[in-house]
Amino acid sequence: MTHEAGIPLGIRFKLLSDSPQDSAAQVVSEVVVGDHRDLDTLREFARGCDVITFDHEHVPTEHLRALEADGIPVRPGPDALVHAQDKGVMRAKLMAIGVPCPRHRIVSDARDVAAFAAEGDGFPVVLKTVRGGYDGKGVWVVDSVEEAAEPFRAGVPVLAEEKVDFVRELAANVVRSPHGQAVAYPVVESQQVDGVCDTVIAPAPGLDEELALKAEEMALGIAKELGVVGHLAVELFQTRDGRVLVNELAMRPHNSGHWSMDGAITSQFANHVRAVLDLPLGDPRPRARWTVMVNVLGGDYPDMYSAYLHCMARDPQLKIHMYGKDVKPGRKVGHVNTYGDDLDDVLERARHAAGYLRGTITE
Amino acid sequence: MTHEAGIPLGIRFKLLSDSPQDSAAQVVSEVVVGDHRDLDTLREFARGCDVITFDHEHVPTEHLRALEADGIPVRPGPDALVHAQDKGVMRAKLMAIGVPCPRHRIVSDARDVAAFAAEGDGFPVVLKTVRGGYDGKGVWVVDSVEEAAEPFRAGVPVLAEEKVDFVRELAANVVRSPHGQAVAYPVVESQQVDGVCDTVIAPAPGLDEELALKAEEMALGIAKELGVVGHLAVELFQTRDGRVLVNELAMRPHNSGHWSMDGAITSQFANHVRAVLDLPLGDPRPRARWTVMVNVLGGDYPDMYSAYLHCMARDPQLKIHMYGKDVKPGRKVGHVNTYGDDLDDVLERARHAAGYLRGTITE
């Protein structure tokens, strides 16, 4: 999707990919298949690149520092990206700059977890490995000291957090360029199912204007303080008492910003590309009253193409974005966007299409 | 741009290109460099393709028939495409189905041209080679029998046409799928400079609703009668006495439809891809009150990238589409789109950006 956004600007991508079957590898013309954890591979790949960016956070921080030392611009840079790679570093930094977070502590065993619970409202407690988590992986909600043993088995440091009593989840997406220009997308509502993002509504319905502004300012502040270059997604909890707390950070175009491909004047992907190249940023404002994104998860049908017929015929305004991934149950294999003036209608159209593509709706 | 539109649907393109420097060859991952006039090349290329389509009309009709005979779907098919390849065939067919055209005749020498002129309002007369013309090439406006000799030198049949006393040029863009579904984009105004499309305004300002409807119906009728599959652009003259006459046909996404990339719910490229695959067509309606497209022609600067800084900073809503072509004076190397509620403002923004990219505006 980043490549797609680069085409109109004549930006040529070279891709380092785990496999030739990767989504991006199917559409980018210059692909190097290799391991992003291997410094020699990265160095060889980086030769001749004007700038390096990412669609995930898993390149080791120290390798990025080595590339920078070689004189290759890395955007976002390792000093910023580490906050999206390591939840311990992220929490410490956010606290230091005064950003409200859930109560949390690095814990070293189940007894530690019990102590952390006792200091607050008791169990349940959320445990997260500080590195490597994704879409609910590496996250446990534990109800007792017995259950708390599991997360420590991987030997990775574990972060304990209070289970926030939230009304809903929000996301504030911002983009920042090297010379400090920044833009904020409208704050969206993000609905999760089984720990995986399912639906995003832009803008978040009924969100108090003051709270929306506060969330945007908070995201812009984090981007600035952390020296982010490119897209920053700040996942937020909206609490019952009208506050927002930071849940997670992502430093790349993010699922909570996919709506912008069809719903904003400039998409998150286009603005990420602009920021990485230090070009002036595009207008992030919405083009429609409501835009809804629903993820398409892998379901019963290995081939979703035949479902296009029904979905496109039923809704000529529907925007389908499939990633060319092998369909596996529960895997994010695409998303749909819809927009319009009537939120119920827009939601129904997006959910119907996503459900039909997955195979959970058959009429 | 067609590849760009195929990415979200997971459509994989294989490209036959004259050169690895071609615009499309820079972004499509599977590229075969070869001559589209050579049947063996075409046959080898077509192996394993589900369907073949085009971004120009220059593949010889008889080769397309051979591919069809081999069982490869060609869309648009040769029986339709010939009307966009050969202006003599096009005029004969349009007359046969009752579509209003300028007065015309195939002529064989300058004396024939003089006779044609004498039967009408005299000189000037427009002469066109029936094949191979493009962007004003292969077209002459002659004022005397002496000037009329030039077009015959190439040895290609020549079509004489009256020089229509038009108010402005319009274009009606439609898309038709194999099972007969068709959609019509709003009729646009197309402004030419030196025979090359410069500005397109969607929809055509102040166009009488009845005439607009008539033009759309005419284009849909032509698509049906000619058996077009994919995008059909019908270039029109709007005459002083309130009629529309057909100027040219193009059977592919067309310059007069580039506005739709940012201005319509479904772009001409997305609908062309859908039609070629016999998928239901997307909504062609505009997303903004006015959308303006201005072509970027090659100018004084071989590298237009530095102009991005000014253009993007001046207008965060601007949409730049560059084709990755070598910059040569007067060559179409990209276009810009702008949209909004105020036509004067939208026009000014698009013209400024295109002029700045070309180098004719420097403030």
XYZ file of C-alpha atoms in Angstrom:
726
model
C 0.000 0.000 0.000
C 3.013 2.245 0.550
C 4.271 1.355 -2.946
C 0.816 2.176 -4.317
C 1.088 5.617 -2.698
C 4.580 6.152 -4.077
C 3.713 5.440 -7.720
C 2.048 8.830 -8.445
C 5.112 10.657 -7.122
C 7.482 8.569 -9.196
C 9.105 7.160 -6.033
C 10.935 3.901 -6.746
C 10.930 1.315 -3.988
C 13.406 -1.433 -3.354
C 11.964 -4.027 -1.021
C 13.652 -6.325 1.477
C 11.223 -9.140 2.036
C 11.186 -12.432 3.952
C 9.696 -14.225 0.995
C 8.724 -13.619 -2.636
C 5.120 -14.369 -1.601
C 4.951 -11.377 0.764
C 2.183 -8.904 -0.099
C 4.599 -6.131 -1.028
C 6.877 -8.489 -2.968
C 3.996 -9.261 -5.327
C 3.724 -5.684 -6.544
C 7.099 -3.965 -6.086
C 9.419 -4.412 -9.062
C 12.760 -4.518 -7.212
C 12.639 -7.188 -4.508
C 15.494 -8.623 -2.444
C 14.533 -11.720 -0.478
C 16.464 -11.845 2.772
C 16.416 -11.784 6.550
C 15.807 -8.355 8.097
C 17.544 -9.571 11.284
C 20.868 -10.074 9.501
C 23.120 -7.020 9.439
C 25.095 -8.090 6.355
C 21.847 -8.540 4.429
C 20.667 -5.108 5.564
C 23.962 -3.446 4.625
C 24.023 -5.053 1.203
C 20.376 -4.069 0.677
C 20.864 -0.486 1.855
C 23.608 0.246 -0.666
C 22.239 2.771 -3.151
C 19.083 3.545 -1.151
C 18.396 7.225 -0.534
C 16.419 6.443 2.600
C 15.097 3.379 4.443
C 11.653 2.938 5.979
C 9.579 0.000 7.254
C 6.213 -1.672 7.211
C 6.911 -3.468 10.500
C 8.967 -2.813 13.643
C 11.053 -5.975 13.762
C 14.429 -4.840 12.418
C 16.800 -4.956 15.414
C 17.478 -1.491 16.843
C 21.267 -2.042 16.864
C 21.256 -2.902 13.148
C 19.448 0.346 12.404
C 22.108 2.206 14.358
C 24.760 0.484 12.251
C 23.013 1.557 9.035
C 22.832 5.134 10.322
C 26.539 4.990 11.161
C 27.100 3.882 7.538
C 25.418 7.135 6.470
C 22.058 5.687 5.373
C 19.071 7.781 6.515
C 16.703 5.534 8.477
C 13.205 6.975 8.985
C 11.907 6.617 11.602
C 15.359 6.403 13.181
C 16.324 3.770 15.765
C 16.091 6.227 18.676
C 12.444 6.824 17.839
C 11.577 3.330 16.629
C 12.788 1.649 19.815
C 9.685 3.057 21.509
C 7.505 1.029 19.183
C 9.769 -2.026 19.496
C 10.071 -2.207 23.261
C 7.018 -1.611 25.453
C 9.225 -1.126 28.519
C 11.176 1.686 26.861
C 7.906 3.149 25.547
C 6.219 3.252 28.981
C 9.290 4.781 30.636
C 9.534 7.512 28.009
C 5.809 8.322 28.004
C 5.858 8.672 31.796
C 8.937 10.910 31.563
C 7.194 13.285 29.150
C 3.958 13.286 31.155
C 1.719 11.253 28.863
C -1.059 9.414 30.768
C -0.614 5.637 30.670
C -2.249 2.714 32.448
C -0.561 1.799 35.747
C 2.301 -0.535 34.827
C 5.572 -2.104 35.968
C 8.234 -4.439 34.606
C 7.760 -7.729 36.478
C 10.114 -10.669 36.768
C 7.900 -13.534 37.956
C 4.369 -14.511 39.011
C 4.954 -13.309 42.572
C 5.830 -9.884 41.226
C 2.560 -9.920 39.278
C 0.614 -10.751 42.437
C 2.269 -7.821 44.231
C 1.471 -5.508 41.303
C -2.176 -6.648 41.394
C -2.420 -6.165 45.160
C -1.210 -2.564 44.900
C -4.089 -1.785 42.529
C -7.562 -3.232 42.132
C -6.278 -6.854 42.132
C -6.715 -9.231 39.209
C -7.237 -9.281 36.255
C -3.840 -7.942 35.184
C -2.559 -7.530 31.615
C 0.877 -9.043 30.922
C 2.834 -8.244 27.759
C 6.235 -9.350 26.539
C 8.107 -6.092 25.952
C 9.172 -7.148 22.420
C 7.701 -9.132 19.554
C 3.987 -8.836 20.280
C 1.495 -8.241 17.481
C -2.292 -8.415 17.068
C -2.911 -9.867 20.513
C 0.117 -12.183 20.379
C 2.456 -11.698 23.333
C -0.442 -10.366 25.440
C -2.179 -12.213 28.292
C -5.038 -11.157 30.549
C -4.514 -13.166 33.730
C -7.036 -13.664 36.528
C -4.818 -15.264 39.136
C -1.235 -15.745 40.273
C -1.350 -19.302 38.809
C -2.152 -18.006 35.328
C 0.600 -15.410 35.608
C 3.422 -17.939 35.126
C 2.894 -18.478 31.385
C 4.262 -15.174 29.955
C 7.642 -15.655 31.642
C 8.401 -18.939 29.831
C 9.773 -17.186 26.720
C 12.541 -15.558 28.770
C 11.615 -12.066 27.468
C 11.062 -9.234 29.979
C 7.391 -8.860 30.873
C 5.392 -5.702 31.497
C 2.406 -5.803 33.856
C -0.409 -3.305 33.284
C -3.716 -2.613 34.966
C -6.692 -3.795 32.943
C -8.194 -0.439 32.038
C -11.952 -0.113 32.443
C -12.387 1.592 29.090
C -15.510 2.748 27.282
C -13.924 2.173 23.899
C -10.613 2.224 22.080
C -9.532 5.213 20.004
C -6.528 5.875 17.807
C -4.785 9.165 17.063
C -2.768 9.041 13.842
C -0.187 11.713 13.083
C 2.629 12.112 10.561
C 5.819 14.086 11.164
C 8.594 15.024 8.768
C 12.324 15.459 9.527
C 12.135 19.241 9.542
C 9.299 19.096 12.052
C 6.103 19.597 10.051
C 3.316 17.462 11.445
C -0.310 16.699 10.580
C -3.014 14.986 12.632
C -5.768 12.770 11.219
C -9.123 12.887 12.980
C -9.229 10.602 16.029
C -10.938 7.315 15.151
C -12.786 4.635 17.076
C -11.197 1.211 16.829
C -13.238 -1.868 17.657
C -11.362 -5.093 18.455
C -12.618 -8.662 18.265
C -10.516 -11.278 20.105
C -7.657 -8.783 20.398
C -7.604 -8.071 16.663
C -8.765 -4.810 15.107
C -12.089 -5.399 13.367
C -13.741 -2.041 12.622
C -12.478 1.543 12.502
C -14.871 4.501 12.340
C -13.519 7.886 11.251
C -14.064 10.196 12.988
C -14.871 8.516 16.343
C -18.667 8.950 16.733
C -19.825 11.258 19.478
C -16.321 12.028 20.688
C -16.195 15.196 22.737
C -14.395 17.854 20.695
C -12.131 18.813 23.577
C -11.092 15.217 24.207
C -10.471 14.688 20.467
C -8.250 17.758 20.394
C -6.441 16.563 23.506
C -5.775 13.165 21.917
C -4.468 14.787 18.712
C -2.211 17.104 20.684
C -0.973 14.187 22.766
C -0.075 12.216 19.603
C 1.650 15.243 18.043
C 3.541 15.757 21.299
C 4.688 12.136 21.423
C 5.821 12.323 17.782
C 7.853 15.410 18.579
C 9.348 14.227 21.874
C 10.304 10.846 20.433
C 11.654 12.362 17.203
C 9.326 10.294 15.027
C 9.693 10.643 11.265
C 6.781 9.206 9.285
C 3.496 7.853 10.521
C 2.797 7.403 14.240
C -0.323 5.607 15.447
C -1.198 6.130 19.099
C -3.690 3.540 20.311
C -5.754 4.917 23.164
C -8.210 3.808 25.814
C -11.113 6.171 26.452
C -11.924 5.708 30.157
C -15.297 5.948 31.840
C -14.166 9.110 33.612
C -13.441 10.895 30.308
C -9.663 10.530 30.050
C -7.502 8.975 27.357
C -4.614 6.645 28.219
C -1.996 5.414 25.763
C -2.229 1.701 25.016
C 0.323 1.120 22.240
C 2.450 3.005 19.703
C 3.137 2.003 16.092
C 5.614 3.875 13.893
C 4.423 3.052 10.385
C 1.135 3.295 8.505
C -1.287 1.475 10.782
C -4.494 -0.517 10.575
C -6.329 2.304 12.382
C -5.392 4.600 9.469
C -6.423 2.358 6.557
C -9.706 4.287 6.289
C -7.650 7.247 5.028
C -6.913 5.498 1.698
C -10.446 6.323 0.543
C -11.639 8.639 3.291
C -8.982 11.355 3.622
C -7.639 13.948 1.211
C -4.167 12.450 1.699
C -3.832 8.832 2.834
C -1.580 7.749 5.683
C 0.578 5.910 3.142
C 1.027 8.990 0.941
C 1.885 11.112 3.973
C 4.287 8.489 5.327
C 6.123 8.506 1.973
C 6.188 12.307 1.945
C 7.511 12.462 5.514
C 10.223 9.889 4.891
C 11.364 11.956 1.879
C 11.071 15.236 3.828
C 8.458 16.553 1.401
C 5.672 18.865 2.606
C 2.802 16.846 4.066
C -0.631 16.503 2.494
C -3.971 17.512 3.945
C -5.171 14.808 6.400
C -8.783 15.968 6.569
C -11.631 13.558 5.796
C -13.427 13.696 2.424
C -16.687 12.247 3.758
C -18.787 12.727 6.876
C -18.125 9.095 7.876
C -15.629 6.535 6.691
C -15.659 2.971 7.969
C -12.937 0.366 7.597
C -13.551 -3.298 8.356
C -10.763 -5.856 8.207
C -11.225 -8.947 6.082
C -9.988 -11.991 7.971
C -9.206 -15.313 6.389
C -12.162 -17.663 6.559
C -13.472 -20.714 4.810
C -12.692 -19.758 1.222
C -9.104 -19.958 0.014
C -10.088 -17.902 -3.032
C -11.935 -14.692 -2.237
C -12.062 -13.535 -5.831
C -15.488 -15.023 -6.543
C -16.888 -13.013 -3.628
C -15.917 -9.826 -5.519
C -18.874 -10.406 -7.845
C -21.427 -10.204 -5.046
C -19.711 -7.413 -3.117
C -19.130 -5.133 -6.099
C -22.596 -5.696 -7.530
C -24.262 -5.054 -4.156
C -22.307 -1.866 -3.422
C -20.777 0.025 -6.375
C -19.188 2.478 -3.921
C -17.346 -0.220 -1.951
C -13.542 -0.037 -1.819
C -11.841 -3.427 -1.582
C -8.167 -3.674 -0.586
C -6.795 -7.210 -0.632
C -3.197 -7.964 0.250
C -2.537 -11.040 -1.901
C -1.860 -13.130 1.221
C -2.570 -16.824 1.530
C -5.897 -17.156 3.291
C -5.548 -18.664 6.777
C -8.409 -18.594 9.311
C -8.263 -15.390 11.348
C -5.374 -13.838 9.375
C -5.804 -10.249 8.183
C -5.883 -10.663 4.411
C -7.428 -7.340 3.400
C -9.850 -4.617 4.346
C -12.797 -2.761 2.899
C -13.620 0.933 3.132
C -17.003 2.598 2.777
C -17.996 6.205 3.243
C -21.084 8.406 3.254
C -23.357 10.622 5.311
C -25.321 7.956 7.188
C -23.146 6.061 9.673
C -25.529 3.101 10.056
C -25.610 2.607 6.300
C -21.839 3.004 5.945
C -21.234 0.498 8.772
C -23.708 -2.020 7.378
C -22.136 -1.886 3.904
C -18.588 -2.366 5.207
C -19.539 -5.175 7.590
C -21.575 -6.968 4.968
C -18.726 -6.845 2.445
C -16.066 -7.962 4.945
C -18.312 -10.754 6.200
C -19.103 -11.916 2.690
C -15.433 -11.914 1.689
C -14.637 -13.951 4.802
C -17.535 -16.305 4.256
C -19.469 -15.604 7.448
C -22.289 -13.970 5.454
C -23.578 -15.887 2.463
C -26.795 -14.196 1.381
C -1.907 3.905 -13.408
C -3.797 0.753 -14.392
C -1.381 -1.317 -12.273
C -1.956 1.111 -9.391
C -5.702 0.471 -9.709
C -5.199 -3.299 -9.826
C -3.126 -3.544 -6.628
C -6.057 -3.214 -4.180
C -7.924 -6.016 -5.956
C -4.892 -8.286 -5.921
C -4.767 -8.300 -9.736
C -1.321 -9.303 -10.999
C -0.149 -7.652 -14.203
C 2.349 -8.925 -16.708
C 3.543 -6.115 -18.941
C 4.752 -6.164 -22.534
C 6.779 -3.013 -22.937
C 8.927 -1.423 -25.652
C 11.616 -0.609 -23.137
C 12.487 -1.141 -19.466
C 12.303 2.676 -19.078
C 8.599 2.796 -19.987
C 6.414 4.321 -17.265
C 4.600 1.079 -16.550
C 7.802 -0.991 -16.672
C 9.137 1.021 -13.743
C 6.402 -0.126 -11.391
C 5.051 -3.479 -12.616
C 6.964 -6.450 -11.224
C 6.669 -8.802 -14.218
C 7.924 -7.049 -17.352
C 8.695 -8.524 -20.777
C 10.542 -6.153 -23.082
C 9.498 -6.756 -26.659
C 7.868 -5.447 -29.812
C 4.071 -5.304 -29.701
C 4.018 -5.446 -33.518
C 5.607 -8.898 -33.595
C 3.139 -11.796 -33.450
C 5.614 -14.323 -32.047
C 6.452 -11.924 -29.209
C 2.753 -11.414 -28.515
C 2.023 -15.170 -28.541
C 4.926 -15.941 -26.220
C 3.847 -13.102 -23.923
C 0.178 -14.123 -23.912
C 0.883 -17.653 -22.697
C -0.514 -17.960 -19.182
C -2.405 -14.648 -19.287
C -6.063 -14.825 -18.266
C -6.890 -11.755 -20.335
C -5.051 -9.106 -22.355
C -5.696 -5.370 -22.365
C -3.830 -2.268 -23.547
C -2.684 1.198 -22.670
C -2.366 2.192 -26.335
C -4.043 1.218 -29.609
C -0.999 0.247 -31.659
C -1.062 -3.550 -31.557
C -1.948 -4.632 -35.123
C -5.586 -5.708 -35.435
C -4.666 -8.958 -37.230
C -2.337 -9.975 -34.381
C -5.151 -9.480 -31.903
C -7.354 -11.720 -34.045
C -4.600 -14.363 -33.970
C -4.427 -14.179 -30.164
C -8.199 -14.544 -29.956
C -7.994 -17.554 -32.274
C -5.419 -19.004 -29.845
C -8.099 -18.731 -27.153
C -6.728 -15.696 -25.285
C -9.432 -13.182 -24.295
C -8.496 -9.753 -25.699
C -10.420 -6.834 -24.183
C -11.342 -4.671 -25.962
C -11.402 -7.192 -28.791
C -10.003 -6.462 -32.260
C -13.456 -5.943 -33.808
C -14.058 -3.114 -31.373
C -10.514 -1.779 -31.163
C -10.191 -1.322 -34.926
C -12.531 1.677 -34.569
C -9.959 3.378 -32.373
C -7.088 2.298 -34.611
C -8.467 3.349 -37.979
C -10.280 6.678 -38.347
C -11.758 5.593 -41.698
C -13.361 2.501 -40.162
C -14.497 4.612 -37.187
C -16.235 7.244 -39.335
C -17.952 4.629 -41.505
C -19.282 2.778 -38.470
C -20.446 5.897 -36.625
C -22.353 7.045 -39.729
C -23.905 3.578 -40.072
C -25.237 3.680 -36.503
C -26.463 7.261 -36.825
C -23.915 9.059 -34.650
C -23.384 12.702 -35.692
C -19.886 13.319 -37.081
C -18.204 16.211 -38.876
C -18.572 16.058 -42.673
C -15.746 13.817 -43.883
C -14.431 11.680 -46.740
C -11.426 9.473 -47.509
C -9.321 11.450 -50.004
C -6.521 10.245 -52.240
C -4.699 13.437 -53.268
C -4.675 17.233 -52.964
C -7.189 17.602 -55.813
C -9.600 15.387 -53.897
C -9.136 17.685 -50.899
C -9.938 20.741 -53.010
C -13.131 19.063 -54.233
C -14.073 18.141 -50.648
C -13.498 21.761 -49.576
C -15.539 23.126 -52.462
C -18.533 20.957 -51.544
C -18.579 22.514 -48.078
C -17.487 25.892 -46.781
C -14.108 25.735 -48.517
C -10.787 25.799 -46.687
C -9.578 25.269 -44.000
C -9.951 21.496 -44.088
C -8.663 19.014 -41.492
C -6.621 16.118 -42.864
C -5.784 13.060 -40.770
C -3.879 9.886 -41.543
C -6.338 7.101 -40.731
C -3.794 5.234 -38.565
C -0.981 6.117 -36.195
C -1.995 9.648 -35.147
C -1.637 10.745 -31.547
C -1.751 14.071 -29.652
C -1.950 16.196 -32.784
C 0.548 14.088 -34.710
C -0.854 12.850 -38.025
C -3.268 15.804 -38.143
C -3.005 18.848 -40.421
C -5.232 21.888 -40.740
C -4.699 23.042 -44.340
C -5.711 26.398 -45.781
C -5.089 25.745 -49.456
C -4.723 23.055 -52.080
C -0.931 23.608 -52.006
C -0.721 22.788 -48.296
C -2.868 19.721 -48.836
C -0.077 17.701 -50.470
C 1.942 17.066 -47.272
C -0.265 14.441 -45.540
C -0.162 12.127 -48.560
C 3.628 11.713 -48.435
C 3.523 8.946 -45.808
C 1.509 6.709 -48.137
C -1.177 6.125 -45.485
C -4.845 6.689 -46.416
C -5.997 10.187 -45.514
C -9.338 11.323 -44.134
C -10.593 14.843 -44.887
C -12.916 16.492 -42.376
C -14.626 19.841 -42.164
C -13.063 22.164 -39.608
C -15.877 22.274 -37.084
C -16.788 25.700 -35.759
C -16.963 24.489 -32.166
C -17.613 26.362 -28.935
C -15.508 23.948 -26.952
C -14.392 20.341 -26.794
C -16.072 17.836 -24.502
C -15.409 14.197 -23.689
C -17.837 11.490 -22.690
C -16.149 8.613 -20.872
C -17.937 5.300 -20.407
C -16.921 1.805 -19.337
C -18.575 -1.390 -20.512
C -18.105 -4.960 -19.337
C -18.387 -8.186 -21.384
C -21.816 -9.045 -20.029
C -23.076 -5.608 -21.018
C -23.049 -3.537 -17.836
C -22.021 0.042 -18.558
C -21.399 3.205 -16.568
C -21.012 6.797 -17.741
C -18.754 9.392 -16.142
C -19.989 12.980 -16.171
C -19.230 14.736 -19.458
C -16.103 16.874 -19.119
C -14.710 19.931 -20.862
C -11.340 19.353 -22.481
C -9.136 22.324 -23.366
C -6.362 21.776 -25.910
C -3.209 23.824 -26.420
C -1.390 23.260 -29.732
C -3.418 20.112 -30.345
C -2.486 18.598 -26.991
C -4.904 18.212 -24.082
C -4.041 20.792 -21.439
C -6.937 21.110 -18.977
C -9.969 18.952 -18.195
C -12.848 20.234 -16.052
C -15.282 17.726 -14.549
C -18.143 18.175 -15.008
C -18.147 20.506 -18.057
C -19.132 23.919 -16.637
C -22.516 25.253 -17.671
C -23.292 22.298 -19.912
C -26.992 22.017 -20.628
C -28.312 18.968 -18.772
C -30.121 17.652 -21.815
C -27.028 17.914 -23.995
C -24.926 16.231 -21.296
C -27.399 13.372 -21.130
C -27.410 13.121 -24.903
C -23.607 12.923 -24.986
C -23.570 10.223 -22.303
C -26.224 8.225 -24.132
C -24.307 8.621 -27.383
C -21.123 7.277 -25.771
C -22.982 4.374 -24.163
C -24.603 3.625 -27.529
C -21.247 3.644 -29.325
C -19.763 1.319 -26.674
C -22.637 -1.083 -27.163
C -22.780 -0.984 -30.969
C -19.010 -1.399 -31.292
C -18.879 -4.128 -28.637
C -16.368 -2.208 -26.518
C -15.066 -3.903 -23.382
C -13.291 -1.577 -20.987
C -12.961 2.177 -21.092
C -14.203 4.194 -24.078
C -13.448 7.897 -24.403
C -15.558 9.778 -26.933
C -14.016 13.150 -27.777
C -16.700 15.603 -28.851
C -17.094 19.011 -30.431
C -19.835 21.178 -28.936
C -21.060 23.282 -31.871
C -22.384 26.823 -31.812
C -25.844 25.533 -32.686
C -25.988 23.281 -29.613
C -25.093 19.901 -31.111
C -22.319 17.463 -30.268
C -20.240 15.808 -33.004
C -17.812 12.958 -32.455
C -14.164 13.929 -32.969
C -12.162 10.860 -31.905
C -12.552 7.564 -30.033
C -10.058 5.987 -27.625
C -10.531 2.506 -26.161
C -8.468 2.616 -22.990
C -8.271 4.865 -19.948
C -7.885 8.309 -21.471
C -6.375 11.678 -20.602
C -9.873 13.168 -20.406
C -10.623 10.695 -17.589
C -7.507 11.261 -15.446
C -9.501 13.598 -13.187
C -11.418 10.507 -11.993
C -8.350 9.208 -10.089
C -9.022 11.760 -7.367
C -12.400 13.133 -8.403
C -14.675 10.122 -8.869
C -15.848 7.385 -6.523
C -14.310 4.833 -8.907
C -11.481 5.903 -11.214
C -11.438 5.138 -14.931
C -8.462 2.838 -14.312
C -10.266 0.843 -11.610
C -13.340 0.521 -13.807
C -11.267 -0.471 -16.831
C -9.678 -3.269 -14.782
C -13.079 -4.361 -13.500
C -14.566 -4.397 -17.004
C -11.667 -6.335 -18.489
C -12.141 -8.955 -15.732
C -15.946 -8.928 -16.145
C -16.408 -7.758 -12.563
C -19.325 -5.472 -11.626
C -18.446 -1.841 -12.329
C -17.884 0.794 -9.677
C -19.772 4.029 -9.154
C -18.508 6.676 -11.633
C -20.029 9.681 -9.881
C -17.869 12.634 -8.832
C -16.790 13.066 -5.199
C -16.423 16.842 -5.447
C -18.408 19.670 -7.023
C -15.486 20.406 -9.383
C -12.393 18.447 -10.287
C -9.724 19.886 -12.568
C -6.902 18.007 -14.275
C -3.993 19.830 -15.886
C -1.297 17.971 -17.795
C 2.329 18.503 -16.862
C 4.422 18.859 -19.999
C 8.151 18.520 -20.115
C 9.874 21.888 -19.829
C 13.202 23.313 -18.840
C 13.918 21.140 -15.798
C 15.027 17.567 -16.375
C 14.332 16.832 -12.704
C 10.897 17.897 -11.520
C 11.353 16.468 -8.048
C 12.596 19.724 -6.510
C 9.402 21.424 -7.685
C 7.439 19.040 -5.439
C 8.589 21.080 -2.437
C 6.946 24.270 -3.645
C 3.821 22.618 -5.045
C 3.075 20.462 -2.010
C 3.786 23.252 0.454
C 1.604 25.715 -1.461
C -1.357 23.336 -1.820
C -1.639 20.440 0.666
C -4.698 19.181 -1.232
C -2.886 18.919 -4.575
C -2.665 15.503 -6.222
C 0.481 14.957 -8.275
C 0.714 12.073 -10.744
C 4.067 11.776 -12.469
C 4.810 9.034 -14.989
C 8.544 8.547 -14.488
C 9.205 9.569 -18.108
C 12.324 11.306 -19.321
C 11.500 14.994 -19.537
C 11.420 16.275 -23.126
C 9.966 19.669 -24.030
C 6.240 19.355 -24.709
C 6.006 15.681 -23.749
C 3.221 14.682 -21.337
C 5.174 13.601 -18.268
C 2.445 13.738 -15.636
C -0.689 15.496 -14.506
C -2.097 17.154 -11.421
C -5.620 16.961 -10.029
C -7.366 19.430 -7.741
C -10.930 19.502 -6.497
C -13.261 21.679 -4.478
C -16.390 23.821 -4.495
C -14.993 26.944 -6.160
C -14.082 26.361 -9.807
C -11.861 29.438 -10.129
C -9.847 28.383 -7.102
C -9.614 24.770 -8.250
C -8.476 25.860 -11.734
C -5.913 28.292 -10.369
C -4.391 25.668 -8.070
C -4.098 23.049 -10.806
C -2.662 25.482 -13.365
C -0.178 26.908 -10.914
C 1.092 23.462 -9.944
C 1.350 22.208 -13.539
C 3.082 25.416 -14.599
C 5.505 25.266 -11.713
C 6.351 21.626 -12.401
C 6.967 22.503 -16.048
C 8.987 25.563 -15.174
C 6.785 28.211 -16.821
C 5.830 29.634 -13.398
C 8.675 30.288 -10.995
C 7.269 32.371 -8.159
